[in-house]
Short mmCIF file of C-alpha atoms in Angstrom, two decimals:
data_model
loop_
_atom_site.label_atom_id
_atom_site.label_comp_id
_atom_site.label_asym_id
_atom_site.label_seq_id
_atom_site.Cartn_x
_atom_site.Cartn_y
_atom_site.Cartn_z
CA MET A 1 58.89 -41.78 47.33
CA GLN A 2 56.20 -42.42 44.74
CA SER A 3 57.20 -41.68 41.15
CA CYS A 4 55.08 -39.45 38.87
CA LYS A 5 53.03 -41.15 36.34
CA VAL A 6 53.59 -39.89 32.90
CA CYS A 7 50.44 -39.51 30.83
CA SER A 8 50.36 -41.71 27.79
CA PRO A 9 50.58 -40.15 24.32
CA SER A 10 47.00 -41.20 23.60
CA PHE A 11 45.82 -38.89 26.48
CA TYR A 12 47.47 -35.88 24.80
CA HIS A 13 46.10 -36.76 21.45
CA GLY A 14 42.60 -36.92 22.99
CA ILE A 15 43.06 -33.40 24.45
CA GLU A 16 44.29 -32.00 21.14
CA ALA A 17 41.37 -33.53 19.29
CA LEU A 18 38.97 -32.00 21.74
CA PHE A 19 40.19 -28.51 21.03
CA ALA A 20 41.21 -28.93 17.43
CA PHE A 21 38.30 -26.94 15.98
CA SER A 22 38.74 -25.66 12.47
CA PHE A 23 38.00 -22.04 11.48
CA HIS A 24 34.73 -23.20 9.80
CA ASP A 25 33.68 -24.98 12.95
CA LEU A 26 34.22 -21.92 15.08
CA THR A 27 32.31 -19.73 12.52
CA PHE A 28 29.34 -22.05 12.59
CA ILE A 29 29.33 -22.08 16.42
CA PHE A 30 29.30 -18.29 16.64
CA LEU A 31 26.75 -17.92 13.79
CA LEU A 32 24.31 -20.46 15.18
CA PRO A 33 22.60 -18.04 17.69
CA LEU A 34 22.30 -15.47 14.83
CA ILE A 35 20.69 -18.12 12.57
CA PHE A 36 18.17 -19.00 15.26
CA TYR A 37 17.47 -15.30 15.84
CA LEU A 38 16.92 -14.54 12.12
CA GLN A 39 14.72 -17.56 11.83
CA ARG A 40 12.44 -16.22 14.56
CA VAL A 41 12.47 -12.75 12.98
CA VAL A 42 11.54 -14.09 9.53
CA VAL A 43 8.80 -16.39 10.87
CA ALA A 44 7.22 -13.51 12.92
CA ASP A 45 7.43 -11.23 9.93
CA TYR A 46 5.84 -13.85 7.67
CA HIS A 47 2.94 -14.30 10.12
CA ARG A 48 2.44 -10.49 10.24
CA PHE A 49 2.23 -10.54 6.39
CA LEU A 50 -0.37 -13.33 6.57
CA ALA A 51 -2.36 -11.49 9.27
CA LEU A 52 -2.96 -8.57 6.86
CA GLY A 53 -5.34 -10.84 4.92
CA PRO A 54 -5.80 -11.24 1.19
CA GLY A 55 -4.55 -8.63 -1.17
CA GLY A 56 -2.77 -8.15 -4.52
CA THR A 57 0.06 -10.50 -3.29
CA PRO A 58 -0.73 -14.16 -2.73
CA SER A 59 -0.83 -15.12 0.90
CA THR A 60 1.98 -17.64 0.46
CA PHE A 61 5.68 -17.86 1.24
CA LEU A 62 6.51 -17.03 -2.34
CA GLY A 63 4.24 -14.02 -2.02
CA TYR A 64 6.15 -13.04 1.14
CA LEU A 65 9.48 -13.36 -0.73
CA ARG A 66 8.08 -11.01 -3.41
CA ILE A 67 7.31 -8.45 -0.69
CA LEU A 68 10.90 -8.75 0.67
CA CYS A 69 12.15 -7.94 -2.85
CA LEU A 70 9.90 -4.86 -3.07
CA ARG A 71 10.69 -3.46 0.38
CA PRO A 72 13.90 -1.59 -0.70
CA PHE A 73 11.70 0.42 -3.15
CA ALA A 74 9.12 1.50 -0.54
CA LEU A 75 8.59 5.14 0.39
CA ARG A 76 10.45 6.18 3.56
CA ASP A 77 7.71 8.70 4.33
CA PRO A 78 4.17 7.89 3.12
CA LEU A 79 2.97 11.24 4.53
CA LYS A 80 5.15 13.30 2.20
CA PRO A 81 3.07 14.40 -0.87
CA PRO A 82 4.25 13.53 -4.41
CA PRO A 83 5.90 16.14 -6.60
CA PHE A 84 3.58 18.66 -8.23
CA PRO A 85 4.39 19.07 -12.00
CA PRO A 86 4.11 22.72 -13.17
CA ILE A 87 1.61 21.79 -15.94
CA LEU A 88 -0.93 20.89 -13.29
CA ALA A 89 -1.04 24.45 -12.03
CA LEU A 90 -3.53 24.94 -14.81
CA PHE A 91 -5.65 22.05 -13.60
CA PRO A 92 -5.94 22.16 -9.81
CA GLY A 93 -7.42 19.30 -7.85
CA ARG A 94 -10.86 18.95 -6.49
CA LEU A 95 -10.37 18.66 -2.77
CA SER A 96 -9.24 22.16 -1.73
CA ASN A 97 -12.15 22.44 0.73
CA LEU A 98 -11.51 18.95 2.29
CA PRO A 99 -12.22 19.24 6.02
CA LYS A 100 -9.81 17.99 8.74
CA ARG A 101 -10.29 14.41 9.99
CA ARG A 102 -10.77 14.32 13.69
CA GLY A 103 -8.38 12.31 16.02
CA PRO A 104 -5.15 10.47 15.41
CA ARG A 105 -4.32 8.51 12.24
CA PRO A 106 -4.82 4.75 12.41
CA GLN A 107 -1.80 2.44 12.51
CA VAL A 108 -1.02 1.17 9.02
CA GLU A 109 1.13 -1.84 8.08
CA GLY A 110 2.12 -3.74 5.05
CA LEU A 111 3.22 -3.15 1.45
CA ALA A 112 0.95 -5.37 -0.62
CA PRO A 113 -1.48 -5.64 1.03
CA GLN A 114 -1.37 -2.33 2.83
CA ARG A 115 -3.91 -2.38 5.66
CA GLN A 116 -4.76 -0.31 8.76
CA ILE A 117 -4.69 -2.48 11.92
CA THR A 118 -6.43 0.06 14.22
CA GLN A 119 -9.72 2.04 13.84
CA LYS A 120 -11.19 -0.66 11.71
CA VAL A 121 -14.66 -0.26 10.21
CA THR A 122 -17.70 -1.88 11.71
CA PRO A 123 -19.62 -4.34 9.47
CA GLU A 124 -22.54 -1.85 9.30
CA LEU A 125 -20.35 1.04 8.18
CA TYR A 126 -18.55 -1.11 5.67
CA SER A 127 -21.94 -2.12 4.15
CA ALA A 128 -22.87 1.56 3.94
CA LEU A 129 -19.56 2.35 2.29
CA ALA A 130 -20.01 -0.43 -0.30
CA ASN A 131 -23.52 0.76 -0.99
CA HIS A 132 -22.25 4.29 -1.51
CA LEU A 133 -19.74 3.10 -4.18
CA HIS A 134 -22.41 0.97 -5.78
CA GLY A 135 -24.71 3.97 -5.84
CA LEU A 136 -22.06 6.09 -7.71
CA ALA A 137 -21.81 3.45 -10.43
CA GLU A 138 -25.56 3.10 -10.64
CA THR A 139 -26.13 6.87 -10.79
CA HIS A 140 -23.46 7.47 -13.49
CA PRO A 141 -23.67 4.45 -15.82
CA ALA A 142 -22.20 6.41 -18.72
CA LEU A 143 -18.99 7.14 -16.75
CA LEU A 144 -18.57 4.38 -14.13
CA GLU A 145 -18.88 0.66 -13.79
CA GLU A 146 -18.20 -1.94 -11.04
CA GLY A 147 -16.04 -4.95 -11.25
CA THR A 148 -13.41 -7.03 -9.44
CA SER A 149 -10.44 -4.84 -8.47
CA CYS A 150 -7.61 -4.98 -10.99
CA PHE A 151 -5.13 -4.21 -8.22
CA GLU A 152 -6.43 -6.49 -5.48
CA LYS A 153 -7.77 -9.26 -7.68
CA HIS A 154 -10.66 -10.03 -5.24
CA SER A 155 -12.43 -7.04 -3.74
CA CYS A 156 -15.04 -4.90 -5.54
CA GLY A 157 -13.64 -2.00 -7.53
CA LEU A 158 -15.03 1.13 -9.18
CA PHE A 159 -13.83 1.78 -12.70
CA SER A 160 -13.94 4.68 -15.13
CA ILE A 161 -15.24 3.72 -18.61
CA CYS A 162 -12.94 6.39 -20.08
CA GLU A 163 -9.37 6.21 -18.79
CA ILE A 164 -7.54 9.51 -19.13
CA ASN A 165 -4.86 9.03 -16.46
CA LYS A 166 -3.66 5.45 -16.54
CA THR A 167 -4.29 3.28 -13.56
CA CYS A 168 -5.15 -0.44 -13.84
CA SER A 169 -7.84 -0.91 -16.46
CA GLY A 170 -9.27 2.48 -15.42
CA GLU A 171 -9.72 1.53 -11.76
CA ILE A 172 -10.72 4.48 -9.59
CA ALA A 173 -11.01 2.90 -6.20
CA HIS A 174 -11.56 -0.32 -4.26
CA ALA A 175 -12.48 -0.95 -0.65
CA HIS A 176 -11.05 -3.59 1.75
CA PRO A 177 -13.63 -5.57 3.63
CA SER A 178 -11.04 -6.57 6.30
CA ASP A 179 -10.54 -3.01 7.67
CA GLY A 180 -12.77 -0.64 5.64
CA SER A 181 -9.91 1.28 4.16
CA MET A 182 -9.74 2.12 0.44
CA HIS A 183 -7.19 2.60 -2.28
CA THR A 184 -7.76 5.22 -4.88
CA THR A 185 -5.78 7.24 -7.43
CA LEU A 186 -5.77 11.06 -7.15
CA HIS A 187 -4.49 14.28 -8.70
CA PRO A 188 -1.25 15.10 -6.84
CA GLY A 189 -2.84 18.24 -5.40
CA ASP A 190 -5.60 16.09 -4.04
CA VAL A 191 -3.06 13.56 -2.62
CA LYS A 192 -1.53 16.50 -0.74
CA ALA A 193 -4.96 17.58 0.61
CA VAL A 194 -5.82 14.05 1.74
CA ILE A 195 -2.54 13.70 3.62
CA GLU A 196 -2.53 17.11 5.17
CA ASN A 197 -6.07 16.84 6.40
CA GLY A 198 -5.51 13.42 7.89
CA TRP A 199 -7.71 11.28 5.57
CA GLY A 200 -5.05 8.97 4.25
CA GLU A 201 -1.45 8.28 3.22
CA ARG A 202 0.46 7.32 0.05
CA HIS A 203 0.89 3.67 -0.89
CA PRO A 204 4.51 2.63 -0.16
CA LEU A 205 5.20 1.66 -3.77
CA SER A 206 3.77 4.78 -5.43
CA GLY A 207 7.10 6.44 -5.31
CA ALA A 208 8.60 3.71 -7.57
CA HIS A 209 5.82 3.82 -10.18
CA ARG A 210 8.17 4.50 -13.07
CA LEU A 211 10.68 1.81 -12.05
CA LEU A 212 8.24 -0.90 -11.01
CA GLY A 213 4.93 0.07 -12.52
CA CYS A 214 3.02 -1.57 -9.57
CA VAL A 215 0.76 1.33 -8.75
CA PRO A 216 0.34 5.01 -10.06
CA GLU A 217 2.16 7.84 -8.33
CA GLY A 218 -1.19 9.20 -7.07
CA PHE A 219 -2.17 5.85 -5.42
CA VAL A 220 -3.23 6.52 -1.84
CA MET A 221 -4.82 4.76 1.07
CA ILE A 222 -7.95 6.37 2.39
CA TYR A 223 -8.61 5.47 6.04
CA ALA A 224 -11.77 3.63 7.01
CA PRO A 225 -14.72 5.88 7.77
CA ARG A 226 -15.88 5.94 11.38
CA SER A 227 -19.40 7.42 10.84
CA GLU A 228 -21.94 8.16 8.19
CA ASP A 229 -20.62 11.70 7.94
CA GLU A 230 -17.15 10.35 7.11
CA ILE A 231 -18.61 8.07 4.44
CA ALA A 232 -19.95 11.21 2.78
CA ILE A 233 -16.48 12.79 2.91
CA VAL A 234 -14.78 9.56 1.56
CA GLY A 235 -17.42 9.67 -1.21
CA GLU A 236 -16.17 13.15 -2.25
CA ILE A 237 -12.66 11.82 -2.37
CA VAL A 238 -13.81 9.04 -4.64
CA ARG A 239 -15.55 11.66 -6.86
CA ALA A 240 -12.26 13.54 -7.11
CA ALA A 241 -10.57 10.25 -8.12
CA ALA A 242 -13.17 9.61 -10.76
CA TRP A 243 -12.51 13.09 -12.18
CA TRP A 244 -8.73 12.43 -12.20
CA VAL A 245 -8.88 8.97 -13.76
CA GLY A 246 -11.73 9.59 -16.20
CA GLY A 247 -11.38 13.30 -16.86
CA CYS A 248 -15.05 14.17 -16.17
CA GLU A 249 -16.96 15.55 -13.22
CA LEU A 250 -19.68 13.41 -11.71
CA GLY A 251 -23.07 14.70 -10.77
CA CYS A 252 -24.20 16.62 -13.89
CA LYS A 253 -27.64 15.73 -15.23
CA GLY A 254 -29.32 16.63 -18.47
CA GLY A 255 -32.90 17.82 -18.91
CA ASP A 256 -34.08 14.24 -19.47
CA GLY A 257 -32.29 12.98 -16.38
CA GLY A 258 -29.50 11.42 -18.40
CA GLU A 259 -25.81 11.84 -17.78
CA VAL A 260 -24.14 14.91 -19.20
CA ILE A 261 -20.60 14.04 -20.24
CA GLN A 262 -18.56 17.22 -20.73
CA GLY A 263 -17.53 15.69 -24.06
CA GLN A 264 -14.68 16.99 -26.10
CA LYS A 265 -13.67 19.63 -23.65
CA CYS A 266 -13.45 17.16 -20.82
CA ALA A 267 -11.56 14.62 -22.86
CA ILE A 268 -9.14 17.20 -24.26
CA LEU A 269 -8.31 18.72 -20.86
CA GLY A 270 -7.99 15.31 -19.24
CA GLY A 271 -5.72 14.14 -22.05
CA MET A 272 -3.51 17.17 -21.67
CA VAL A 273 -3.19 16.66 -17.95
CA GLY A 274 -2.52 12.89 -18.25
CA ASN A 275 -0.05 13.04 -21.13
CA GLU A 276 1.95 16.02 -19.78
CA TRP A 277 2.19 14.46 -16.29
CA ALA A 278 3.37 11.18 -17.71
CA LYS A 279 6.29 12.95 -19.38
CA ASP A 280 7.57 14.55 -16.15
#
Protein backbone atom coordinates (compact mmCIF):
# COMPACT_ATOMS: atom_id res chain seq x y z
CA MET A 1 0.00 0.00 0.00
CA GLN A 2 1.34 3.34 -1.07
CA SER A 3 1.73 5.93 1.67
CA CYS A 4 0.22 9.46 1.34
CA LYS A 5 2.61 12.18 0.57
CA VAL A 6 2.45 15.02 3.00
CA CYS A 7 2.67 18.45 1.40
CA SER A 8 5.64 20.43 2.49
CA PRO A 9 5.21 23.53 4.67
CA SER A 10 6.35 25.73 1.80
CA PHE A 11 3.32 24.59 -0.22
CA TYR A 12 0.93 25.76 2.48
CA HIS A 13 2.77 29.03 2.84
CA GLY A 14 2.37 29.59 -0.90
CA ILE A 15 -1.39 29.01 -0.70
CA GLU A 16 -1.69 31.36 2.26
CA ALA A 17 0.29 34.05 0.46
CA LEU A 18 -1.95 33.72 -2.60
CA PHE A 19 -5.08 34.52 -0.62
CA ALA A 20 -3.55 36.81 1.97
CA PHE A 21 -5.08 40.02 0.58
CA SER A 22 -5.27 42.97 2.91
CA PHE A 23 -8.42 45.05 3.33
CA HIS A 24 -6.88 47.83 1.24
CA ASP A 25 -6.11 45.39 -1.56
CA LEU A 26 -9.69 44.15 -1.64
CA THR A 27 -11.02 47.70 -1.58
CA PHE A 28 -8.85 48.63 -4.55
CA ILE A 29 -9.97 45.55 -6.50
CA PHE A 30 -13.65 46.34 -5.98
CA LEU A 31 -13.20 50.06 -6.70
CA LEU A 32 -11.19 49.55 -9.88
CA PRO A 33 -14.28 49.07 -12.14
CA LEU A 34 -15.87 52.16 -10.58
CA ILE A 35 -12.72 54.18 -11.23
CA PHE A 36 -12.71 53.15 -14.89
CA TYR A 37 -16.44 53.96 -15.18
CA LEU A 38 -16.04 57.42 -13.63
CA GLN A 39 -13.08 58.11 -15.89
CA ARG A 40 -15.19 57.36 -18.94
CA VAL A 41 -18.05 59.53 -17.63
CA VAL A 42 -15.76 62.50 -16.89
CA VAL A 43 -13.99 62.25 -20.25
CA ALA A 44 -17.34 62.10 -22.09
CA ASP A 45 -18.69 65.04 -20.07
CA TYR A 46 -15.53 67.04 -20.75
CA HIS A 47 -15.86 66.46 -24.49
CA ARG A 48 -19.53 67.58 -24.35
CA PHE A 49 -18.34 70.77 -22.64
CA LEU A 50 -15.76 71.36 -25.40
CA ALA A 51 -18.35 70.64 -28.11
CA LEU A 52 -20.43 73.62 -26.95
CA GLY A 53 -17.75 75.91 -28.36
CA PRO A 54 -16.23 79.11 -26.99
CA GLY A 55 -18.01 81.03 -24.27
CA GLY A 56 -17.43 82.91 -21.04
CA THR A 57 -15.57 79.91 -19.60
CA PRO A 58 -12.22 78.94 -21.20
CA SER A 59 -12.40 75.72 -23.25
CA THR A 60 -9.78 74.03 -21.08
CA PHE A 61 -9.79 71.37 -18.38
CA LEU A 62 -9.48 74.09 -15.74
CA GLY A 63 -12.52 75.75 -17.29
CA TYR A 64 -14.34 72.43 -17.09
CA LEU A 65 -13.43 72.10 -13.40
CA ARG A 66 -14.90 75.57 -12.84
CA ILE A 67 -18.17 74.39 -14.41
CA LEU A 68 -18.21 71.36 -12.10
CA CYS A 69 -17.95 73.72 -9.13
CA LEU A 70 -20.82 75.87 -10.44
CA ARG A 71 -23.24 73.04 -11.25
CA PRO A 72 -24.61 72.70 -7.68
CA PHE A 73 -25.87 76.29 -8.00
CA ALA A 74 -27.67 75.79 -11.33
CA LEU A 75 -31.44 76.19 -11.62
CA ARG A 76 -33.35 72.94 -11.46
CA ASP A 77 -36.06 74.31 -13.75
CA PRO A 78 -34.94 77.02 -16.23
CA LEU A 79 -38.56 77.29 -17.45
CA LYS A 80 -39.78 78.60 -14.09
CA PRO A 81 -39.97 82.44 -14.16
CA PRO A 82 -38.08 84.47 -11.54
CA PRO A 83 -39.89 86.04 -8.58
CA PHE A 84 -41.81 89.23 -9.32
CA PRO A 85 -41.11 91.96 -6.71
CA PRO A 86 -44.24 93.97 -5.78
CA ILE A 87 -42.56 97.29 -6.65
CA LEU A 88 -42.49 96.25 -10.30
CA ALA A 89 -46.29 96.16 -10.45
CA LEU A 90 -45.98 99.90 -11.08
CA PHE A 91 -43.58 99.28 -13.97
CA PRO A 92 -44.86 96.38 -16.10
CA GLY A 93 -42.68 94.82 -18.77
CA ARG A 94 -42.82 95.50 -22.48
CA LEU A 95 -43.66 92.07 -23.91
CA SER A 96 -47.29 91.55 -22.88
CA ASN A 97 -48.27 91.06 -26.55
CA LEU A 98 -45.45 88.66 -27.41
CA PRO A 99 -46.82 86.00 -29.80
CA LYS A 100 -46.43 82.26 -29.31
CA ARG A 101 -43.41 80.61 -30.92
CA ARG A 102 -44.38 77.77 -33.23
CA GLY A 103 -43.16 74.23 -32.67
CA PRO A 104 -41.17 72.57 -29.89
CA ARG A 105 -38.34 74.18 -27.99
CA PRO A 106 -34.79 73.38 -29.08
CA GLN A 107 -32.61 71.14 -26.94
CA VAL A 108 -30.34 73.25 -24.75
CA GLU A 109 -27.19 72.14 -22.94
CA GLY A 110 -24.42 73.66 -20.90
CA LEU A 111 -23.89 76.11 -18.11
CA ALA A 112 -21.21 78.47 -19.37
CA PRO A 113 -21.44 78.32 -22.28
CA GLN A 114 -25.15 77.61 -22.57
CA ARG A 115 -26.05 76.65 -26.14
CA GLN A 116 -28.87 75.07 -28.09
CA ILE A 117 -27.82 71.93 -29.94
CA THR A 118 -30.89 71.56 -32.14
CA GLN A 119 -32.71 74.06 -34.42
CA LYS A 120 -29.47 75.96 -35.03
CA VAL A 121 -29.51 79.09 -37.17
CA THR A 122 -28.43 79.11 -40.80
CA PRO A 123 -25.46 81.35 -41.76
CA GLU A 124 -27.82 83.59 -43.74
CA LEU A 125 -30.20 84.09 -40.83
CA TYR A 126 -27.35 84.68 -38.39
CA SER A 127 -26.01 87.39 -40.68
CA ALA A 128 -29.48 88.98 -40.76
CA LEU A 129 -29.69 88.78 -36.95
CA ALA A 130 -26.26 90.40 -36.53
CA ASN A 131 -27.25 93.12 -38.99
CA HIS A 132 -30.44 93.74 -37.02
CA LEU A 133 -28.46 94.29 -33.81
CA HIS A 134 -26.01 96.51 -35.64
CA GLY A 135 -28.94 98.49 -37.04
CA LEU A 136 -30.31 99.12 -33.54
CA ALA A 137 -26.98 100.56 -32.39
CA GLU A 138 -26.64 102.63 -35.56
CA THR A 139 -30.20 103.98 -35.32
CA HIS A 140 -29.92 104.89 -31.62
CA PRO A 141 -26.36 106.19 -31.11
CA ALA A 142 -27.38 108.28 -28.10
CA LEU A 143 -28.56 105.18 -26.25
CA LEU A 144 -26.72 102.15 -27.62
CA GLU A 145 -23.26 101.07 -28.69
CA GLU A 146 -21.62 97.87 -29.93
CA GLY A 147 -18.62 96.10 -28.43
CA THR A 148 -17.18 92.75 -27.44
CA SER A 149 -19.54 90.93 -25.07
CA CYS A 150 -18.64 91.50 -21.43
CA PHE A 151 -20.15 88.11 -20.54
CA GLU A 152 -18.78 86.02 -23.42
CA LYS A 153 -15.50 87.88 -23.94
CA HIS A 154 -15.49 87.18 -27.68
CA SER A 155 -18.84 87.62 -29.47
CA CYS A 156 -20.37 90.95 -30.44
CA GLY A 157 -22.54 92.58 -27.77
CA LEU A 158 -25.05 95.42 -27.65
CA PHE A 159 -24.62 97.85 -24.75
CA SER A 160 -26.66 100.60 -23.14
CA ILE A 161 -24.73 103.85 -22.68
CA CYS A 162 -26.82 104.52 -19.56
CA GLU A 163 -26.98 101.52 -17.19
CA ILE A 164 -30.02 101.69 -14.91
CA ASN A 165 -30.32 98.00 -14.05
CA LYS A 166 -26.85 96.53 -13.57
CA THR A 167 -25.66 93.84 -15.97
CA CYS A 168 -22.03 93.65 -17.11
CA SER A 169 -20.87 97.10 -18.20
CA GLY A 170 -24.41 97.83 -19.43
CA GLU A 171 -24.58 94.84 -21.77
CA ILE A 172 -28.08 94.37 -23.19
CA ALA A 173 -27.58 91.30 -25.38
CA HIS A 174 -25.09 89.23 -27.32
CA ALA A 175 -25.58 86.63 -30.05
CA HIS A 176 -23.76 83.30 -30.45
CA PRO A 177 -22.42 82.58 -33.94
CA SER A 178 -22.26 78.82 -33.26
CA ASP A 179 -26.03 78.34 -32.88
CA GLY A 180 -27.74 81.73 -33.38
CA SER A 181 -29.14 81.93 -29.87
CA MET A 182 -28.76 85.05 -27.74
CA HIS A 183 -28.43 86.02 -24.12
CA THR A 184 -30.17 89.14 -22.89
CA THR A 185 -31.31 90.70 -19.62
CA LEU A 186 -35.01 91.41 -19.14
CA HIS A 187 -37.61 92.73 -16.72
CA PRO A 188 -38.94 89.73 -14.68
CA GLY A 189 -42.36 90.14 -16.29
CA ASP A 190 -40.75 89.96 -19.72
CA VAL A 191 -38.74 86.89 -18.67
CA LYS A 192 -42.08 85.27 -17.83
CA ALA A 193 -43.53 86.28 -21.21
CA VAL A 194 -40.51 84.90 -23.08
CA ILE A 195 -40.69 81.56 -21.25
CA GLU A 196 -44.44 81.10 -21.44
CA ASN A 197 -44.56 81.92 -25.16
CA GLY A 198 -41.72 79.56 -25.98
CA TRP A 199 -39.03 82.05 -27.05
CA GLY A 200 -36.41 81.18 -24.49
CA GLU A 201 -35.45 80.03 -21.01
CA ARG A 202 -33.50 81.29 -18.03
CA HIS A 203 -29.74 80.95 -17.77
CA PRO A 204 -28.92 78.19 -15.26
CA LEU A 205 -26.92 80.54 -13.01
CA SER A 206 -29.47 83.38 -12.97
CA GLY A 207 -31.02 81.96 -9.79
CA ALA A 208 -27.73 82.35 -7.90
CA HIS A 209 -27.06 85.95 -8.93
CA ARG A 210 -26.83 87.26 -5.36
CA LEU A 211 -24.55 84.44 -4.22
CA LEU A 212 -22.25 84.16 -7.23
CA GLY A 213 -22.79 87.39 -9.16
CA CYS A 214 -22.12 85.63 -12.48
CA VAL A 215 -25.20 86.86 -14.36
CA PRO A 216 -28.26 89.01 -13.47
CA GLU A 217 -31.50 87.41 -12.30
CA GLY A 218 -33.22 88.42 -15.54
CA PHE A 219 -30.55 86.82 -17.74
CA VAL A 220 -32.23 84.61 -20.35
CA MET A 221 -31.37 82.63 -23.46
CA ILE A 222 -33.39 83.59 -26.53
CA TYR A 223 -33.64 80.74 -29.01
CA ALA A 224 -32.18 81.14 -32.50
CA PRO A 225 -34.61 82.68 -35.02
CA ARG A 226 -35.76 80.32 -37.79
CA SER A 227 -37.07 82.96 -40.21
CA GLU A 228 -37.01 86.66 -41.00
CA ASP A 229 -40.30 87.05 -39.13
CA GLU A 230 -38.73 85.55 -36.01
CA ILE A 231 -35.77 87.93 -36.31
CA ALA A 232 -38.25 90.79 -36.06
CA ILE A 233 -39.78 89.26 -32.91
CA VAL A 234 -36.34 88.68 -31.38
CA GLY A 235 -35.63 92.33 -32.19
CA GLU A 236 -38.63 93.35 -30.08
CA ILE A 237 -37.26 91.27 -27.21
CA VAL A 238 -33.93 93.07 -27.53
CA ARG A 239 -35.76 96.42 -27.46
CA ALA A 240 -37.45 95.35 -24.23
CA ALA A 241 -34.03 94.45 -22.83
CA ALA A 242 -32.66 97.86 -23.86
CA TRP A 243 -35.54 99.51 -21.97
CA TRP A 244 -34.87 97.40 -18.86
CA VAL A 245 -31.10 97.87 -18.80
CA GLY A 246 -31.01 101.51 -19.90
CA GLY A 247 -34.35 102.80 -18.66
CA CYS A 248 -35.42 104.34 -21.99
CA GLU A 249 -37.62 103.26 -24.86
CA LEU A 250 -36.07 102.92 -28.30
CA GLY A 251 -37.63 104.31 -31.42
CA CYS A 252 -38.55 107.90 -30.52
CA LYS A 253 -37.32 110.56 -32.94
CA GLY A 254 -37.27 114.32 -32.60
CA GLY A 255 -38.30 116.83 -35.23
CA ASP A 256 -34.74 117.05 -36.52
CA GLY A 257 -34.44 113.26 -36.76
CA GLY A 258 -32.32 113.08 -33.63
CA GLU A 259 -32.86 110.68 -30.75
CA VAL A 260 -35.35 111.75 -28.12
CA ILE A 261 -34.18 110.54 -24.71
CA GLN A 262 -36.99 110.68 -22.22
CA GLY A 263 -34.57 112.46 -19.95
CA GLN A 264 -35.12 112.92 -16.27
CA LYS A 265 -38.44 111.08 -16.19
CA CYS A 266 -36.89 108.04 -17.85
CA ALA A 267 -33.82 108.03 -15.61
CA ILE A 268 -35.83 108.57 -12.41
CA LEU A 269 -38.30 105.77 -13.18
CA GLY A 270 -35.53 103.44 -14.26
CA GLY A 271 -33.51 104.22 -11.16
CA MET A 272 -36.48 103.57 -8.90
CA VAL A 273 -37.11 100.20 -10.55
CA GLY A 274 -33.47 99.14 -10.52
CA ASN A 275 -32.71 100.24 -6.97
CA GLU A 276 -35.87 98.82 -5.44
CA TRP A 277 -35.50 95.47 -7.22
CA ALA A 278 -31.90 95.20 -6.04
CA LYS A 279 -33.07 95.47 -2.43
CA ASP A 280 -35.55 92.55 -2.69
